[in-house]
XYZ file of C-alpha atoms in Angstrom:
363
model
C 69.707 -141.346 184.824
C 70.139 -143.669 181.862
C 67.302 -146.158 182.048
C 65.806 -148.597 179.558
C 62.654 -147.175 178.037
C 61.127 -150.649 177.719
C 62.240 -154.069 178.873
C 61.235 -156.652 176.291
C 61.281 -160.327 177.275
C 61.949 -162.664 174.330
C 61.091 -166.385 174.062
C 64.762 -167.316 174.491
C 68.323 -165.960 174.419
C 68.728 -163.447 171.581
C 71.829 -164.239 169.519
C 71.464 -161.365 167.017
C 69.324 -158.273 166.643
C 68.801 -155.580 164.014
C 66.370 -152.801 163.105
C 65.260 -151.784 159.624
C 66.771 -148.480 158.418
C 63.287 -146.964 158.117
C 62.656 -147.740 161.791
C 59.467 -149.754 161.213
C 60.600 -153.291 162.013
C 62.796 -155.212 164.452
C 64.406 -158.592 163.729
C 65.750 -160.912 166.420
C 67.402 -164.310 166.181
C 66.224 -166.691 168.913
C 67.717 -170.182 168.543
C 66.953 -171.287 164.939
C 64.038 -168.847 164.512
C 63.814 -165.301 163.180
C 61.264 -163.103 164.973
C 59.854 -160.059 163.146
C 58.122 -157.313 165.157
C 56.436 -154.094 164.074
C 57.857 -151.272 166.185
C 54.814 -148.968 166.174
C 52.413 -151.401 167.866
C 54.601 -154.273 169.106
C 52.844 -156.897 166.968
C 54.794 -160.088 166.265
C 54.304 -160.368 162.491
C 56.240 -163.525 161.648
C 58.354 -166.358 163.005
C 60.603 -167.780 160.301
C 61.989 -171.286 160.766
C 64.207 -172.064 157.790
C 67.554 -172.410 159.538
C 68.614 -175.703 161.104
C 70.907 -174.305 163.788
C 71.189 -171.130 165.879
C 71.154 -167.732 164.161
C 74.412 -165.771 164.284
C 73.715 -162.564 162.317
C 70.959 -160.481 160.701
C 71.028 -157.368 158.525
C 68.695 -155.268 156.337
C 69.292 -153.718 152.932
C 69.505 -149.928 152.991
C 65.950 -149.518 151.619
C 64.484 -152.022 154.141
C 63.017 -154.125 151.306
C 65.101 -157.248 152.033
C 66.925 -158.760 154.985
C 69.640 -161.405 155.279
C 70.149 -164.062 157.928
C 73.156 -166.243 158.714
C 73.430 -169.193 161.068
C 75.616 -172.005 162.348
C 74.110 -174.308 159.693
C 76.466 -172.652 157.138
C 73.518 -171.085 155.291
C 72.896 -167.429 154.474
C 69.302 -166.646 153.443
C 67.934 -163.594 151.615
C 64.346 -162.674 152.486
C 61.938 -160.305 150.735
C 60.319 -158.404 153.613
C 57.050 -157.759 151.771
C 56.654 -161.421 150.835
C 57.097 -162.303 154.503
C 54.541 -159.686 155.578
C 52.034 -160.797 152.946
C 52.149 -164.488 153.860
C 49.319 -165.948 155.949
C 50.247 -167.153 159.464
C 49.630 -170.742 158.330
C 52.061 -170.365 155.422
C 55.834 -170.645 155.666
C 57.332 -168.035 153.305
C 60.314 -169.090 151.230
C 63.534 -167.066 151.190
C 64.402 -165.376 147.929
C 67.878 -166.957 147.859
C 69.629 -169.724 149.806
C 73.409 -169.327 149.795
C 75.066 -172.619 150.739
C 78.634 -172.164 149.518
C 80.158 -171.905 153.020
C 81.324 -175.104 154.685
C 81.380 -173.882 158.310
C 79.118 -171.566 160.379
C 78.396 -168.047 159.126
C 79.824 -165.468 161.538
C 78.880 -162.100 160.022
C 76.871 -160.391 157.257
C 77.187 -157.000 155.631
C 74.973 -155.393 152.991
C 76.010 -152.583 150.649
C 73.891 -149.855 149.089
C 71.356 -150.250 146.311
C 68.356 -151.980 147.854
C 67.464 -155.114 145.820
C 70.448 -154.393 143.544
C 72.952 -154.262 146.407
C 75.875 -156.568 147.056
C 76.239 -158.480 150.306
C 79.291 -159.924 152.048
C 79.369 -163.022 154.246
C 82.098 -164.212 156.616
C 82.605 -167.729 157.919
C 84.775 -169.941 160.093
C 85.760 -171.796 156.893
C 88.401 -169.034 156.430
C 86.542 -167.371 153.554
C 84.662 -164.148 152.948
C 82.285 -164.103 150.000
C 80.624 -161.313 148.026
C 77.165 -161.911 146.541
C 74.647 -160.113 144.351
C 71.228 -159.923 146.001
C 69.260 -159.480 142.761
C 70.465 -162.667 141.061
C 71.830 -164.530 144.078
C 75.102 -165.158 142.252
C 78.492 -165.466 143.943
C 80.740 -162.632 142.765
C 83.891 -163.200 144.809
C 85.337 -165.678 147.298
C 88.498 -164.822 149.233
C 90.398 -167.486 151.189
C 92.405 -166.442 154.278
C 94.825 -168.158 156.654
C 92.419 -167.903 159.608
C 88.690 -168.071 160.276
C 86.856 -164.791 159.593
C 84.662 -163.398 162.401
C 83.604 -159.999 160.994
C 83.173 -158.345 157.594
C 82.184 -154.899 156.325
C 82.315 -152.782 153.164
C 83.271 -149.148 152.807
C 80.680 -146.710 151.452
C 82.050 -146.775 147.911
C 82.359 -150.595 148.062
C 85.932 -150.325 146.860
C 87.306 -152.315 149.804
C 86.092 -155.210 151.938
C 87.468 -155.447 155.484
C 87.623 -158.835 157.203
C 88.424 -159.487 160.877
C 90.211 -162.724 161.722
C 90.289 -165.023 164.725
C 93.940 -164.137 165.367
C 93.183 -160.400 165.753
C 94.290 -159.364 162.257
C 92.105 -157.198 160.003
C 92.512 -157.746 156.263
C 91.764 -155.202 153.538
C 90.579 -156.766 150.258
C 90.563 -154.590 147.127
C 87.356 -155.329 145.219
C 88.524 -153.504 142.096
C 91.904 -155.227 141.841
C 93.038 -156.448 138.442
C 92.844 -159.137 137.128
C 89.277 -159.939 138.200
C 89.079 -163.397 139.793
C 86.063 -165.041 141.380
C 88.238 -167.200 143.667
C 91.143 -165.434 145.324
C 93.626 -166.278 148.080
C 94.739 -163.552 150.490
C 98.390 -164.307 151.259
C 99.354 -162.167 154.235
C 103.092 -162.184 153.528
C 102.561 -160.881 149.986
C 99.793 -158.352 150.721
C 102.005 -155.564 152.032
C 100.168 -152.654 153.613
C 96.775 -154.395 153.628
C 96.709 -155.810 157.163
C 95.795 -153.959 160.386
C 97.748 -155.415 163.315
C 97.096 -154.566 166.960
C 94.340 -156.753 168.414
C 95.481 -159.724 170.497
C 92.311 -161.788 170.153
C 89.561 -162.405 167.613
C 87.946 -159.389 165.950
C 84.179 -159.436 166.489
C 82.931 -156.307 164.691
C 83.990 -153.777 162.053
C 82.570 -150.440 160.884
C 83.792 -147.855 158.361
C 83.134 -144.107 158.631
C 80.992 -142.445 155.958
C 83.999 -140.701 154.375
C 85.900 -143.999 154.145
C 88.912 -142.735 156.104
C 88.393 -144.451 159.491
C 87.829 -148.060 160.553
C 86.392 -149.047 163.927
C 87.046 -152.535 165.283
C 86.057 -154.413 168.424
C 87.708 -157.536 169.796
C 87.640 -160.170 172.516
C 90.859 -158.596 173.821
C 88.513 -156.110 175.574
C 89.453 -153.149 173.371
C 87.892 -151.055 170.621
C 90.357 -149.535 168.166
C 90.006 -146.678 165.684
C 92.253 -147.001 162.616
C 93.359 -144.695 159.838
C 92.664 -146.774 156.728
C 95.239 -145.086 154.522
C 98.213 -145.586 156.860
C 96.894 -148.642 158.807
C 97.850 -146.840 162.042
C 95.816 -147.177 165.229
C 94.617 -143.674 166.202
C 92.840 -144.510 169.439
C 92.321 -147.487 171.757
C 89.337 -147.694 174.130
C 89.539 -150.306 176.894
C 86.507 -152.190 178.200
C 85.922 -154.536 181.150
C 85.018 -157.525 179.007
C 85.041 -158.881 175.447
C 83.579 -156.417 172.926
C 80.750 -158.054 170.970
C 79.525 -155.133 168.855
C 80.577 -151.608 167.905
C 79.675 -149.414 164.957
C 79.918 -145.854 163.687
C 76.590 -144.046 163.392
C 75.528 -140.479 162.668
C 74.356 -138.805 165.877
C 70.637 -137.875 165.897
C 69.854 -134.176 166.250
C 68.246 -134.484 169.706
C 71.168 -136.450 171.154
C 72.802 -133.271 172.456
C 69.557 -131.835 173.823
C 69.448 -132.578 177.581
C 65.640 -132.364 177.571
C 65.188 -134.496 174.492
C 62.885 -137.478 174.963
C 61.337 -139.923 172.492
C 58.031 -138.525 171.268
C 56.435 -141.975 171.029
C 57.208 -144.585 173.721
C 57.909 -148.135 172.595
C 54.944 -150.494 173.058
C 55.195 -153.874 174.730
C 56.356 -156.401 172.122
C 53.970 -159.334 171.715
C 55.047 -162.927 172.369
C 52.411 -164.395 170.060
C 51.883 -164.048 166.330
C 49.588 -161.205 165.362
C 46.047 -162.487 164.821
C 46.419 -165.510 167.118
C 46.121 -163.726 170.470
C 42.941 -163.897 172.513
C 40.563 -160.935 172.430
C 41.518 -160.012 175.988
C 45.163 -159.542 175.048
C 44.512 -157.633 171.853
C 44.436 -153.867 172.070
C 41.518 -152.053 170.503
C 43.516 -149.173 169.097
C 45.693 -149.213 165.995
C 45.187 -150.139 162.370
C 46.883 -153.081 160.672
C 47.536 -152.827 156.936
C 48.378 -156.001 155.026
C 49.056 -155.601 151.337
C 47.580 -157.789 148.639
C 45.412 -160.084 150.779
C 42.159 -158.820 149.211
C 43.342 -160.059 145.834
C 44.558 -163.520 146.792
C 41.309 -165.247 145.814
C 41.099 -163.546 142.422
C 44.483 -163.818 140.777
C 47.881 -162.311 141.434
C 48.398 -159.574 143.983
C 50.291 -156.403 143.197
C 53.331 -157.687 145.102
C 53.345 -160.957 143.161
C 53.253 -159.022 139.893
C 56.104 -156.816 141.110
C 58.136 -159.904 142.035
C 57.588 -161.338 138.552
C 58.602 -158.041 136.962
C 61.797 -157.913 139.042
C 62.596 -161.508 138.127
C 62.189 -160.725 134.425
C 64.331 -157.631 134.719
C 67.152 -159.426 136.502
C 67.062 -162.483 134.231
C 67.175 -160.268 131.144
C 70.129 -158.348 132.531
C 72.068 -161.469 133.443
C 71.408 -163.612 130.350
C 73.303 -163.483 127.101
C 71.057 -161.458 124.830
C 72.389 -163.143 121.683
C 71.619 -166.654 122.911
C 68.177 -165.627 124.178
C 67.056 -163.761 121.057
C 63.932 -165.869 120.485
C 62.644 -165.235 124.016
C 63.266 -161.511 123.649
C 61.474 -161.442 120.266
C 58.382 -163.037 121.803
C 58.507 -160.634 124.727
C 58.865 -157.613 122.426
C 55.937 -158.759 120.273
C 53.754 -159.148 123.383
C 54.678 -155.656 124.544
C 54.007 -154.193 121.088
C 50.587 -155.855 121.063
C 49.808 -154.393 124.498
C 50.918 -150.918 123.340
C 48.673 -151.236 120.258
C 45.701 -152.180 122.437
C 46.329 -149.231 124.756
C 46.513 -146.882 121.770
C 43.124 -148.115 120.524
C 41.605 -147.591 123.967
C 43.149 -144.120 124.154
C 41.785 -143.207 120.676
C 38.280 -144.413 121.583
C 38.369 -142.325 124.780
C 39.541 -139.289 122.823
C 36.804 -139.678 120.173
C 34.135 -140.120 122.831
C 35.325 -137.036 124.734
C 35.506 -134.990 121.535
C 31.893 -135.896 120.619
C 30.649 -134.915 124.074
C 32.524 -131.575 124.064
C 31.626 -130.567 120.485
C 28.000 -131.712 120.666
C 25.827 -128.659 119.946
C 23.629 -127.494 122.761
C 19.893 -128.092 122.312
């Protein structure tokens, strides 16, 4: 019998839900708040309140280091997971980027590969789909359609972006098309062979197979369709008894075909209160909680803060014009050369000291 392993009651209706690729964390959108749980012990680690209206979508980067949130307030936020985990319960962590270029509610998010260097796509009712760079937060591409966009996804090579419209059409946008334009208009009548037609109602979800040959789509017309991307032909239609809200292609786990296969570790009961604020009676005695960098907060920067600064320097250096920023680079190079010189002196002193100890004649 197929039964739920654990029934988890949330503080309100859940509008979106996602799990980190490494399996350690769960994100849920409840009204305007983002709830972050740790899967292993069920602790509620953070409640993020930076959106002004209900959440509509959540997604993680492939390395689980960042997550993105979209809402009806037209904002898409990029969060650094480790900054969120490091923050004290009394603090409200700031998102790494706030994308406010959409003029109507965000309907879907999709993140490519590359961790902090990945690109992310956003879809909105304002009839646009936009492509962003997570590292710098810059807008790379904005495509205007004839209808509101309800779903967006990228293929594995990030050569195409697929957008599902409110009228049931699915549009294929070539990301490597020439000439390169930041603002583009997708004109359906001119884009021959780049539209999938078959759904009779709005497309709610899209997913591309790992080899980039198949596209899966779900719709409010109560069907899920499997498409051949090359020919734009529908290969299979699966009927449901209600509107399809989510569907995606995933690699089957090894124990899926084992009739006796059971999860080795059962899911714990997810907490309703922030970790550290529960009463002693409710807190379990087992388990270890590891929070990075807190021991260093009183005495300077933590390791994570230094890493953030290093990333910021790396991205700013990559994005800036090196010719116009020559003076800044010269100062930075001189500081690094001075640090290298100091390290060489320390290394030489250690070598001399070790050599004296080793070659000292025995008494």
